[in-house]
mmCIF file of C-alpha atoms and ligand atoms in Angstrom:
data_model
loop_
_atom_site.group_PDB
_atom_site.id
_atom_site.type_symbol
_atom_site.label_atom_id
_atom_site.label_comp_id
_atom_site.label_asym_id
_atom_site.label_seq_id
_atom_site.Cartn_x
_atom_site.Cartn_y
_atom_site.Cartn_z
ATOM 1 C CA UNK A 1 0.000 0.000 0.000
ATOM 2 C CA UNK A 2 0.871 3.702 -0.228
ATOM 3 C CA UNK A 3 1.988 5.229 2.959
ATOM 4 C CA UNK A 4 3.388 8.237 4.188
ATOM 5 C CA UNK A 5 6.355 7.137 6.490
ATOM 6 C CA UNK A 6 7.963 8.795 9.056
ATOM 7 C CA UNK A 7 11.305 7.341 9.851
ATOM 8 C CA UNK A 8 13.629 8.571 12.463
ATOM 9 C CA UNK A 9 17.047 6.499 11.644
ATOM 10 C CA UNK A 10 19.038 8.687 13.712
ATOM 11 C CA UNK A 11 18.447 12.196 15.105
ATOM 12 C CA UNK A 12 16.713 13.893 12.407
ATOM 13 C CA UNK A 13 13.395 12.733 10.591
ATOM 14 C CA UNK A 14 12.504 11.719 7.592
ATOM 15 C CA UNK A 15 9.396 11.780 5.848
ATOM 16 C CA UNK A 16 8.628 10.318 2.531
ATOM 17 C CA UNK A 17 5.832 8.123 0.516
ATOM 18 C CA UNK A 18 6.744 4.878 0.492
ATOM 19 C CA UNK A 19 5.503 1.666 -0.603
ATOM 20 C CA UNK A 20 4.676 -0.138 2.389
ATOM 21 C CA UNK A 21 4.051 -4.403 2.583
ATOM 22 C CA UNK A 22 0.530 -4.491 4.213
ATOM 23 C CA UNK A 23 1.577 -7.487 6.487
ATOM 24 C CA UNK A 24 3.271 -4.229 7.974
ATOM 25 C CA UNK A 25 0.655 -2.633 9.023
ATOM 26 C CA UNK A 26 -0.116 -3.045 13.118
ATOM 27 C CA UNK A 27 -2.067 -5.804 15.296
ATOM 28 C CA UNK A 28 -6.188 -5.194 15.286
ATOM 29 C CA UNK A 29 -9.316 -6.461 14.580
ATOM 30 C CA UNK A 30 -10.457 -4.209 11.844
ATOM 31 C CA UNK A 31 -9.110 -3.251 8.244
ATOM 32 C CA UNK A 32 -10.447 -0.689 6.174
ATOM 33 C CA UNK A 33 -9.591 1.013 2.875
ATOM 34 C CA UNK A 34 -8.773 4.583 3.382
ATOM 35 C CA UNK A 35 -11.092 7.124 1.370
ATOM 36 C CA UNK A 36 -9.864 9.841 2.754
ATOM 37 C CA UNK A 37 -7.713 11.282 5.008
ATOM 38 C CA UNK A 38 -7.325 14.636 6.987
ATOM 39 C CA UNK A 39 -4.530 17.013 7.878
ATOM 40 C CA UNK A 40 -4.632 18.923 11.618
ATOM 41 C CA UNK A 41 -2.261 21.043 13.002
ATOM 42 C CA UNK A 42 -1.434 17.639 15.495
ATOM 43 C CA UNK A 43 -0.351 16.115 12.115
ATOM 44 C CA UNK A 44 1.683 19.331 10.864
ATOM 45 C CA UNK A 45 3.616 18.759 14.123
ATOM 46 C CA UNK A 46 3.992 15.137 13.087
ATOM 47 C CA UNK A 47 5.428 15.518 9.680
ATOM 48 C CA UNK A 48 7.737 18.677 10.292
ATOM 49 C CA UNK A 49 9.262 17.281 13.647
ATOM 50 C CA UNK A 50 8.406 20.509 15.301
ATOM 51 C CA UNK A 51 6.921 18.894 18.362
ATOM 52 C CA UNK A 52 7.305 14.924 19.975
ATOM 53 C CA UNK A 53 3.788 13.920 18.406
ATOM 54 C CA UNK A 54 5.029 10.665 16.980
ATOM 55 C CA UNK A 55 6.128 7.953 19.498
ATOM 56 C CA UNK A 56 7.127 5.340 17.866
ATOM 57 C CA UNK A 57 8.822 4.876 14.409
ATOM 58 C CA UNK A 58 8.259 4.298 11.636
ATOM 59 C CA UNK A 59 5.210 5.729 11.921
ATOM 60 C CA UNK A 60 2.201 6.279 9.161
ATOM 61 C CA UNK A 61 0.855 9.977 10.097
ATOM 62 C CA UNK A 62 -2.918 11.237 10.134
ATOM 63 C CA UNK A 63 -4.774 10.987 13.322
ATOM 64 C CA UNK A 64 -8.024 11.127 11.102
ATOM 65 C CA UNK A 65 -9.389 8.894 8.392
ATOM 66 C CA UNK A 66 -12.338 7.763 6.790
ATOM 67 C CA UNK A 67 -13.384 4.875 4.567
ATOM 68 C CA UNK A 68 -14.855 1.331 4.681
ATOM 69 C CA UNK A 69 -14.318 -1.858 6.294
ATOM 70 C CA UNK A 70 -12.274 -4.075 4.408
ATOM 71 C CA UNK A 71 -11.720 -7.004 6.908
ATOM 72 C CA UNK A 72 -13.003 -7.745 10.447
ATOM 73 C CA UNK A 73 -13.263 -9.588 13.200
ATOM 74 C CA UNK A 74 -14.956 -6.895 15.441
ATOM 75 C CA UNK A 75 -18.802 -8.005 16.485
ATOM 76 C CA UNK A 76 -20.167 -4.449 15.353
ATOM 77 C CA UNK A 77 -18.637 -3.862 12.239
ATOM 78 C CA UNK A 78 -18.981 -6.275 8.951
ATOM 79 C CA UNK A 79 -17.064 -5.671 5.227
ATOM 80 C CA UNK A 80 -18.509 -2.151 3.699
ATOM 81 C CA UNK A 81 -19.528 -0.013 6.879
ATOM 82 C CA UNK A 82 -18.797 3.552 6.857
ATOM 83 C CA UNK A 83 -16.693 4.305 9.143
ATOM 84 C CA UNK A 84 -14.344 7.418 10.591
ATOM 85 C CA UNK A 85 -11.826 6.995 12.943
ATOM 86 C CA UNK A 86 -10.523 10.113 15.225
ATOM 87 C CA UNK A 87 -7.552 9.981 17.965
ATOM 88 C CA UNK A 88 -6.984 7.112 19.926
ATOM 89 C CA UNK A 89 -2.963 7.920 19.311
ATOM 90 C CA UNK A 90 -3.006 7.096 16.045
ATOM 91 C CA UNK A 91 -0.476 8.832 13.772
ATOM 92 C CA UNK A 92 1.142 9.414 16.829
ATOM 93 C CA UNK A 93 1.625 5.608 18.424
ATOM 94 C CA UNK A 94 -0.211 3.490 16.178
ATOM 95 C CA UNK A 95 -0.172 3.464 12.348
ATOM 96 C CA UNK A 96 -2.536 7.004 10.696
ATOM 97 C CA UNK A 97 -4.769 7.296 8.293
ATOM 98 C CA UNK A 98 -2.456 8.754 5.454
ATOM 99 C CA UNK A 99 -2.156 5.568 3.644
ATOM 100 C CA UNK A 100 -4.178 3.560 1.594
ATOM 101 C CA UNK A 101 -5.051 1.008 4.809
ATOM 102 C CA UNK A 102 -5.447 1.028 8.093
ATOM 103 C CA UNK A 103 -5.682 -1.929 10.545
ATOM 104 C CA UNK A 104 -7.005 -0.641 13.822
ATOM 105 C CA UNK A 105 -9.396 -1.687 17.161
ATOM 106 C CA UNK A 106 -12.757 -1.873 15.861
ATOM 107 C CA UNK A 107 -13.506 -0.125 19.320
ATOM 108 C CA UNK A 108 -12.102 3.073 18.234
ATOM 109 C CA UNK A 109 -13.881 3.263 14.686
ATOM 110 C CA UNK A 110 -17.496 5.315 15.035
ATOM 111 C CA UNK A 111 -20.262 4.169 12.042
ATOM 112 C CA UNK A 112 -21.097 7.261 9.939
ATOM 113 C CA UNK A 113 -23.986 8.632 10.236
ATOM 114 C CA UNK A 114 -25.567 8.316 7.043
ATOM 115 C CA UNK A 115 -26.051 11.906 6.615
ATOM 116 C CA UNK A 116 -22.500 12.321 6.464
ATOM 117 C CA UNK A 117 -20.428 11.204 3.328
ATOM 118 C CA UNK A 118 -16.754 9.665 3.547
ATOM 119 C CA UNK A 119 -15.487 12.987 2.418
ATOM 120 C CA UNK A 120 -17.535 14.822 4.453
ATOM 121 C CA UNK A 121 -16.313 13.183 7.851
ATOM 122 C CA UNK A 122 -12.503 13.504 7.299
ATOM 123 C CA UNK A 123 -13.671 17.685 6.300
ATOM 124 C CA UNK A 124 -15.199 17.331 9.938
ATOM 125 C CA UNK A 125 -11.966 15.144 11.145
ATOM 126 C CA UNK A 126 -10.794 15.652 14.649
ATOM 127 C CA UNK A 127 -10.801 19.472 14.050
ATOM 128 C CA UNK A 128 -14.706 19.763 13.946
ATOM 129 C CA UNK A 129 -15.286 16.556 15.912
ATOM 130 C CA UNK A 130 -13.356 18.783 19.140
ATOM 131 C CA UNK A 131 -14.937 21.513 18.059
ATOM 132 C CA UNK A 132 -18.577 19.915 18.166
ATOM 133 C CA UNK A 133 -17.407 18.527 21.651
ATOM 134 C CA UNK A 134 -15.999 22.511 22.793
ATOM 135 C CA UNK A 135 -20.115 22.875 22.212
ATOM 136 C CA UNK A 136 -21.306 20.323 23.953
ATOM 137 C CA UNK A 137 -19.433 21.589 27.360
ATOM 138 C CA UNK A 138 -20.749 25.181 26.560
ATOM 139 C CA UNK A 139 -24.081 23.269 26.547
ATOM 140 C CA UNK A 140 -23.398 21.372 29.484
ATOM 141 C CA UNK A 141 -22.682 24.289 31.624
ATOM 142 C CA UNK A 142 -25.696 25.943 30.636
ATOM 143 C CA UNK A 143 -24.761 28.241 27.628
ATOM 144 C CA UNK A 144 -28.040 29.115 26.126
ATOM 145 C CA UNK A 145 -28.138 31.376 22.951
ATOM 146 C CA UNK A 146 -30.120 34.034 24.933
ATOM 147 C CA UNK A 147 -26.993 34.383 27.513
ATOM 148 C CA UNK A 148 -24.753 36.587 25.787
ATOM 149 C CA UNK A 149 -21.924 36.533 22.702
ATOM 150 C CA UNK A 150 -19.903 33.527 22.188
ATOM 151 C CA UNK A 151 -16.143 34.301 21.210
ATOM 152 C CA UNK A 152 -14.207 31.618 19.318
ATOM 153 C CA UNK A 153 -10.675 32.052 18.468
ATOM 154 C CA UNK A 154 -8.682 30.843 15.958
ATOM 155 C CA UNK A 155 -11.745 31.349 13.918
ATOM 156 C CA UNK A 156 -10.430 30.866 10.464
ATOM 157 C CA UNK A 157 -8.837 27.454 11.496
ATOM 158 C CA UNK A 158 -10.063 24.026 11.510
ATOM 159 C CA UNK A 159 -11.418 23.728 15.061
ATOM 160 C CA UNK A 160 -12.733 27.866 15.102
ATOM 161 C CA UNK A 161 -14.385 27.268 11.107
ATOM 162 C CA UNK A 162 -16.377 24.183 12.506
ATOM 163 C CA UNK A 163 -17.016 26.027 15.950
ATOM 164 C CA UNK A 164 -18.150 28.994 14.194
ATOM 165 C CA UNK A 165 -20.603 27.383 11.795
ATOM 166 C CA UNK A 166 -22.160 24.510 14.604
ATOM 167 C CA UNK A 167 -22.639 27.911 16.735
ATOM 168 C CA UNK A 168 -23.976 29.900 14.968
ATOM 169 C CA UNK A 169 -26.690 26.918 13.350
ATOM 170 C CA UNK A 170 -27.788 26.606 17.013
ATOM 171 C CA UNK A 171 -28.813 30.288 17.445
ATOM 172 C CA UNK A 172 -25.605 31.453 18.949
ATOM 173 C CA UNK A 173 -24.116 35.172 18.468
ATOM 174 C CA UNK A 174 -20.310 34.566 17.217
ATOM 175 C CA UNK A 175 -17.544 36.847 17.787
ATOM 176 C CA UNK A 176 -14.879 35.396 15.315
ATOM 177 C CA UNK A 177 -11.187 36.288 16.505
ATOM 178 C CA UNK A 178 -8.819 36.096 13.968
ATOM 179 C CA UNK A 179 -5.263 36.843 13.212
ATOM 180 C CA UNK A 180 -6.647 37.786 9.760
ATOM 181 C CA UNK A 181 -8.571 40.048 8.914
ATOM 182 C CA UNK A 182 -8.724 39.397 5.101
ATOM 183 C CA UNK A 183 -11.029 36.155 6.292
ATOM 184 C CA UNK A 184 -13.304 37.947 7.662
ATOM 185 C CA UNK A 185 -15.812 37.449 4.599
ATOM 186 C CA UNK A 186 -15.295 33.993 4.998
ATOM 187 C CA UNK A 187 -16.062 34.051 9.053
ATOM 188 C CA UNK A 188 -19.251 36.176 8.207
ATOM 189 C CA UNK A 189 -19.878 33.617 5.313
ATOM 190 C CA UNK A 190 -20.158 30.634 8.080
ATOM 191 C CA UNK A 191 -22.236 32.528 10.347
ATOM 192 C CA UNK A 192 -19.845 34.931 12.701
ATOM 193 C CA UNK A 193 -22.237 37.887 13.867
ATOM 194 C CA UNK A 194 -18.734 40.249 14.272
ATOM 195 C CA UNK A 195 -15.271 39.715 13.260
ATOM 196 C CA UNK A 196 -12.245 40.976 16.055
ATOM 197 C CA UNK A 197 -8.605 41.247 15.543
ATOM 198 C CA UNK A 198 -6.771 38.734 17.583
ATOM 199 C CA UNK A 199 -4.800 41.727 19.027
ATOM 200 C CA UNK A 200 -7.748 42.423 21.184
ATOM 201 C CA UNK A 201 -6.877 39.123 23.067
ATOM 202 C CA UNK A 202 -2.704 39.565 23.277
ATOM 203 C CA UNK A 203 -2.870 42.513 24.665
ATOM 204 C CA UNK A 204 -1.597 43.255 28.586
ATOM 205 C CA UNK A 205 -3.479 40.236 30.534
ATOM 206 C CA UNK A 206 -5.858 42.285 34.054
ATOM 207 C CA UNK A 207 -7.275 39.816 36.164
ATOM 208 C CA UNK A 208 -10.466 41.781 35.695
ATOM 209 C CA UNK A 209 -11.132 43.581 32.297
ATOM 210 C CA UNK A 210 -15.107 44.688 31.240
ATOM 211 C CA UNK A 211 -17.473 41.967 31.009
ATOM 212 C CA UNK A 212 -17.999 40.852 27.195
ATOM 213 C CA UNK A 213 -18.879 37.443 26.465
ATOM 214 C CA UNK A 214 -21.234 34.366 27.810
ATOM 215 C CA UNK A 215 -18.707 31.870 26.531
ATOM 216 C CA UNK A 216 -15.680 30.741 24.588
ATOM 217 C CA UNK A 217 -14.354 28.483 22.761
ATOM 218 C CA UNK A 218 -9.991 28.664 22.406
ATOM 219 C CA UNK A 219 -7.762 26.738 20.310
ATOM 220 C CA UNK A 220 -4.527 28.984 21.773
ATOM 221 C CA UNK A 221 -3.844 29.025 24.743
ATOM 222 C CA UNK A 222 -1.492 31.038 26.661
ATOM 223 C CA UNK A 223 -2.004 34.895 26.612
ATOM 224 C CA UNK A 224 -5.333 34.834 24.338
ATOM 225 C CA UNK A 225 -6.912 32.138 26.882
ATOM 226 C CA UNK A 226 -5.864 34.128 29.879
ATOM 227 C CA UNK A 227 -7.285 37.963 28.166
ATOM 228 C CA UNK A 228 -10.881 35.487 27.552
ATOM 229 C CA UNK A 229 -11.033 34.980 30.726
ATOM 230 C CA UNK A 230 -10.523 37.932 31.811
ATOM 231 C CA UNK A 231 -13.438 39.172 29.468
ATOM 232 C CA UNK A 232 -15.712 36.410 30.602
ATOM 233 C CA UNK A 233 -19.710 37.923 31.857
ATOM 234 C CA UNK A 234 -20.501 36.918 35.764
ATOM 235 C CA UNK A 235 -20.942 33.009 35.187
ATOM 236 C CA UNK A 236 -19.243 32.422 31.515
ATOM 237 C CA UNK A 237 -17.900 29.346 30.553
ATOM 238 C CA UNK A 238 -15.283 28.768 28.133
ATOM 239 C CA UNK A 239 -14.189 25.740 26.441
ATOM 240 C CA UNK A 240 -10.013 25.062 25.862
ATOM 241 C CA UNK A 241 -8.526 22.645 23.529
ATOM 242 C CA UNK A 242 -6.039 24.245 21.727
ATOM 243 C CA UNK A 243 -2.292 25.993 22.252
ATOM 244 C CA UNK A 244 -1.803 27.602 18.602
ATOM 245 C CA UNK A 245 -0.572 30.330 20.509
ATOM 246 C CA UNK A 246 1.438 28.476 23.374
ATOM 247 C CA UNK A 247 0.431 25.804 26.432
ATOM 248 C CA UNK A 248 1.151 28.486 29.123
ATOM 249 C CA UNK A 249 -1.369 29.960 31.230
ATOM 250 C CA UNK A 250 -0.640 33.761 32.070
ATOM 251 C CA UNK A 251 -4.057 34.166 34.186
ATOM 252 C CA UNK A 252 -5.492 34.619 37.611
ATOM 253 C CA UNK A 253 -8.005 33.228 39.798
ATOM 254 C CA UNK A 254 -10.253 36.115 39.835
ATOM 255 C CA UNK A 255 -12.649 35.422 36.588
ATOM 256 C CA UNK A 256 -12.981 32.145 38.753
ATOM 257 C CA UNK A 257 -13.450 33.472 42.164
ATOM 258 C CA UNK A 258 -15.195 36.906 41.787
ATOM 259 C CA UNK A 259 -17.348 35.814 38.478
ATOM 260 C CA UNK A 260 -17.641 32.066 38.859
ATOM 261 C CA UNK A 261 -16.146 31.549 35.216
ATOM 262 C CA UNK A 262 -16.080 28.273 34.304
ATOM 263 C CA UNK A 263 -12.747 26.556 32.515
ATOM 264 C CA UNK A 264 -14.039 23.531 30.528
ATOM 265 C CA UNK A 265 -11.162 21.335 29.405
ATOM 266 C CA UNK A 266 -12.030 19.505 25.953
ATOM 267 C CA UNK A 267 -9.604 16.425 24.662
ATOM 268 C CA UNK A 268 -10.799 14.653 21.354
ATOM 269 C CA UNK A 269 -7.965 11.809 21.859
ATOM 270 C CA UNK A 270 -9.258 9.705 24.714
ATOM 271 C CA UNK A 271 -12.489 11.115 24.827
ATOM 272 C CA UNK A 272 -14.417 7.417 25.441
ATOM 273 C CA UNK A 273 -17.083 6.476 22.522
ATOM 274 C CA UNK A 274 -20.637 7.687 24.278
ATOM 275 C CA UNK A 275 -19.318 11.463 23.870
ATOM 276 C CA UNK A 276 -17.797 10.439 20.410
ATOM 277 C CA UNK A 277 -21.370 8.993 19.404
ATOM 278 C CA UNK A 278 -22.915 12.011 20.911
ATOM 279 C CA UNK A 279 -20.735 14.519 18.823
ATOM 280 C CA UNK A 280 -21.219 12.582 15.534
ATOM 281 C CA UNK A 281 -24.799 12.254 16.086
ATOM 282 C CA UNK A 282 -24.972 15.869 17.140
ATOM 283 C CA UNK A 283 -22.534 16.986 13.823
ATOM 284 C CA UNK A 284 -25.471 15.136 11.838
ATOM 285 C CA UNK A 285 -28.252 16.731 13.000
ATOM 286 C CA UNK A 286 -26.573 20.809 13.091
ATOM 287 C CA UNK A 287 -23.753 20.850 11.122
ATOM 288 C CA UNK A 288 -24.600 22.934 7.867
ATOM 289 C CA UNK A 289 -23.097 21.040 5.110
ATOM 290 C CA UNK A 290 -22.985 23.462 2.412
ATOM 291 C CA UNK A 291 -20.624 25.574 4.826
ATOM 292 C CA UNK A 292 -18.535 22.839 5.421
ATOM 293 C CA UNK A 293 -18.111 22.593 1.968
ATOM 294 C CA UNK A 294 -17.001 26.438 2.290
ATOM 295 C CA UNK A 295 -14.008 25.393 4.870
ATOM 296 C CA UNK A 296 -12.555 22.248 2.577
ATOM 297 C CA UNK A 297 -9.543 22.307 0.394
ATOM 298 C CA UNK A 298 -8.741 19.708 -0.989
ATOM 299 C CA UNK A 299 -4.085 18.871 -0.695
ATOM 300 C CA UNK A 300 -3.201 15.808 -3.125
ATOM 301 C CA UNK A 301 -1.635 12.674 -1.386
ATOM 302 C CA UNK A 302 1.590 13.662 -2.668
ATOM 303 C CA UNK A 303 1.601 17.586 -1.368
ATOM 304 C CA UNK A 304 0.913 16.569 1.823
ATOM 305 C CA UNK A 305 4.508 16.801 3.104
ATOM 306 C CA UNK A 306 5.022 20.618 1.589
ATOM 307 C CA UNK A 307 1.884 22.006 3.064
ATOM 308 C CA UNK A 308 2.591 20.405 6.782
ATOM 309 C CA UNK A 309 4.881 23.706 7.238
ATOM 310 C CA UNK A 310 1.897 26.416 6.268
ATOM 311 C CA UNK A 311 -0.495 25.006 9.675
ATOM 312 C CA UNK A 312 2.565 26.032 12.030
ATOM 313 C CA UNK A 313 2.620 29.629 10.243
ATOM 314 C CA UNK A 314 -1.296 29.920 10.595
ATOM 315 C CA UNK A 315 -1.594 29.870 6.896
ATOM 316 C CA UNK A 316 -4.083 27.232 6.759
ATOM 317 C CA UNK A 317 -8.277 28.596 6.224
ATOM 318 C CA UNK A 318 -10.424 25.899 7.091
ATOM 319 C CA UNK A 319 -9.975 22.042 6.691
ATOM 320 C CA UNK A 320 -7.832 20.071 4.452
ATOM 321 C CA UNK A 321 -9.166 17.102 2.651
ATOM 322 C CA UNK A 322 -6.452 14.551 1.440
ATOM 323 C CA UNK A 323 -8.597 11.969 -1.046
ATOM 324 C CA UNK A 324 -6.658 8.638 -0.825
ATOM 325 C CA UNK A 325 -8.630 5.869 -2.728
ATOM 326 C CA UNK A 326 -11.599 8.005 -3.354
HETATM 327 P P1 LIG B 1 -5.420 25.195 12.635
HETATM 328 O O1 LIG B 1 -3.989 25.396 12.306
HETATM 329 O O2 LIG B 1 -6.375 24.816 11.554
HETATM 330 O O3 LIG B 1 -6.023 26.509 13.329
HETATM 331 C C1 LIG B 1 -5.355 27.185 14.344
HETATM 332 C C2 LIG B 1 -5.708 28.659 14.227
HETATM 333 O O4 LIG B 1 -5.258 29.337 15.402
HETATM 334 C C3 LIG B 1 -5.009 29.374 13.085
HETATM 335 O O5 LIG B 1 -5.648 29.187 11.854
HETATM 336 C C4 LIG B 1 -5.094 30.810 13.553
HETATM 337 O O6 LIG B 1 -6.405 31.285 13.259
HETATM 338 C C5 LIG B 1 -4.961 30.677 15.073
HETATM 339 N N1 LIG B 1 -3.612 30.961 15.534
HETATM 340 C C6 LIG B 1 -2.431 30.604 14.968
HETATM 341 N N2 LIG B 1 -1.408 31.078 15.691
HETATM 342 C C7 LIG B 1 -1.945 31.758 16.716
HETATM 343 C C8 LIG B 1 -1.409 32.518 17.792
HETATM 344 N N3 LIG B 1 -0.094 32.642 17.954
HETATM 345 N N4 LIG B 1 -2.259 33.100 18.653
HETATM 346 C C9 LIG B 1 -3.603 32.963 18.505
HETATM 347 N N5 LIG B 1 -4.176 32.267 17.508
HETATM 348 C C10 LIG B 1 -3.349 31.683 16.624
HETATM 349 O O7 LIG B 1 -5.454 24.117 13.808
HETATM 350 P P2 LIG B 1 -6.689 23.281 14.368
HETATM 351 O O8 LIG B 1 -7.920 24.115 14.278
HETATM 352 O O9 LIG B 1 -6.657 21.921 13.792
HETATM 353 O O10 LIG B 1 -6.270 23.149 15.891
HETATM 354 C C11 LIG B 1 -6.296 24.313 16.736
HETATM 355 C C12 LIG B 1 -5.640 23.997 18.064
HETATM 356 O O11 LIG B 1 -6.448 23.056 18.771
HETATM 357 C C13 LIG B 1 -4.259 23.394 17.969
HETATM 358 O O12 LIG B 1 -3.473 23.873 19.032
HETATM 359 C C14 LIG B 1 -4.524 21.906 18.130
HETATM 360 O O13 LIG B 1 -3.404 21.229 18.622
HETATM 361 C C15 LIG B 1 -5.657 21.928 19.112
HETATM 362 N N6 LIG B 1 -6.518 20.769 19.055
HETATM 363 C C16 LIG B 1 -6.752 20.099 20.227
HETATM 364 C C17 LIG B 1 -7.577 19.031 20.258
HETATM 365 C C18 LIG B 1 -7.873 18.365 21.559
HETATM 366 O O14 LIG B 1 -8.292 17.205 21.567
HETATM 367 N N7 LIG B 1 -7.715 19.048 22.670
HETATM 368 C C19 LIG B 1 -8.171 18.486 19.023
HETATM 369 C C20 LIG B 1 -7.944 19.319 17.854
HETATM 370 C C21 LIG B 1 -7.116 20.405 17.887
HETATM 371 P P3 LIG B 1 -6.675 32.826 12.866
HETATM 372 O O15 LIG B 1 -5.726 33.136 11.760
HETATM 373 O O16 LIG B 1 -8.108 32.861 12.480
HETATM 374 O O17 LIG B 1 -6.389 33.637 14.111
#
């Protein structure tokens, strides 16, 4: 099969398609034909080497795929089920999804929904699958449309595109933060209410600044996490998953203590498969598909490796496709 391999002979990586004997592929109870595949910034960091994603090698990136069941032995999936696969550590421990096969534990596969099409569910991938979950905890914690502005950061990225549409569907009021200001068509296009320059959030970090929002929803992290909180009305709750703009947390207890702000920690990767269920279900049911057509390019199998680079500049709009045996 076609792979993309990373290979670590010595200290430096390397990364290359390869031809790869399928009797390589790792121990499970499930095979499936790749359709497609996904890139996230987790897999950027995979295939430049910028951060210890991968932990074992060689190692066949993509932490997202899509396709149908080949082979298995698993009691709830048979030959020619839809299925999408999302975390569990793979493309990071076990063999990705950027190959033409995958052999993986049938209990980490979720059925597609059948209003969702193969390249449909890698466009959602883990990016809109965490995002659908940051809503879920907004929901939990009693976010309701008629509480206040929801600001998402990141907004013109994978997990803030999917964020912003499934939002906005539900009768949310977006406030789209974004490094760029030229997408700001685009954030309007999925639904964003208002468009704000990320400087607004990287500025000098109070423990107290005027009360703006009802929740959040951050893919960054560090100083743009801390100024949301900061911003947060009397009771907010914001969602983090991300650290696009660093894992440090430069805040204080006060949005906690003297507004009862709630932090709501989201992780797609272990997340066990009721919540998974729920979120795919959910993506079903809100997620407008004609804007998630509006957040897909589409990167050929063999330019995956060249655009890796462009997610750790914050070049990439949206979500990238990667058709493999479509
Ligand atoms: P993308 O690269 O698609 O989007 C990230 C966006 O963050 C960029 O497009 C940019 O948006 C913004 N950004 C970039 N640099 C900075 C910065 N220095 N400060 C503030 N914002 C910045 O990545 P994903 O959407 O796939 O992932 C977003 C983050 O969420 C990543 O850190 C990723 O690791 C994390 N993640 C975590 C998951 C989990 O399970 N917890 C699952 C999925 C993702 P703009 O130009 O609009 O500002």
């Amino acid at each position: 099969m076609k792979a993309i391999l990373i290979e670590k002979p010595e200290e430096t990586q390397i990364v290359s398609v390869k031809d790869v004997p399928d009797a390589q592929l790792p121990e499970g109870d499930v095979l499936v034909d790749v359709a497609y595949s996904t890139m996230n910034y987790k897999d950027a960091l995979a295939i430049t080497g910028a951060s210890p994603v991968v932990r074992r090698f060689p190692m066949v990136p993509g932490i997202d795929f899509s396709g149908t069941v080949a082979e298995s032995s698993h009691p709830d999936f048979k030959p020619g089920d839809r299925v999408v696969l999302n975390g569990w550590g793979v493309g990071e421990t076990h063999w990705g999804g950027l190959a033409e096969r995958a052999r993986v534990k049938g209990d980490w596969l979720v059925p597609l929904p059948a209003a969702i099409d193969l390249r449909q569910a890698a466009a959602i991938g883990t990016a809109g699958y965490t995002a659908m979950l940051c809503v879920l905890a907004l929901e939990r914690q009693g976010v309701t449309p008629d509480k206040g502005e929801i600001v998402v950061s990141g907004a013109a990225g994978g997990v803030g595109s999917v964020a912003t549409a499934l939002l906005a569907a539900r009768g949310y009021e977006v406030v789209a933060v974004t490094g760029r200001p030229a997408e700001a068509e685009y954030l309007r296009g999925l639904g964003a209410a208002s468009v704000i320059d990320r400087a607004e959030l990287t500025g000098k970090i109070r423990p107290l600044a005027k009360e703006r929002w009802a929740g959040g929803v951050d893919v960054a992290g560090s100083t743009v996490l801390a100024n949301m909180l900061s911003m947060m009305k009397y009771r907010g709750v914001v969602a983090t998953c991300g650290l696009a703009a660093g894992m440090d947390l430069p805040a204080s207890v006060a949005p906690f203590i003297l507004r009862g702000v709630t932090l709501a920690g989201v992780d797609s990767v272990m997340c066990p498969k009721p919540d998974r269920l729920e979120a795919w279900s959910r993506l079903a049911r809100d997620l407008d598909l004609g804007k998630l057509e509006e957040m897909i390019t589409e990167v050929p199998f063999a330019e995956v490796i060249d655009t890796a680079p462009k997610f750790l500049d914050g070049a990439v709009r949206g979500r990238i496709v990667v058709p493999i045996t479509a």
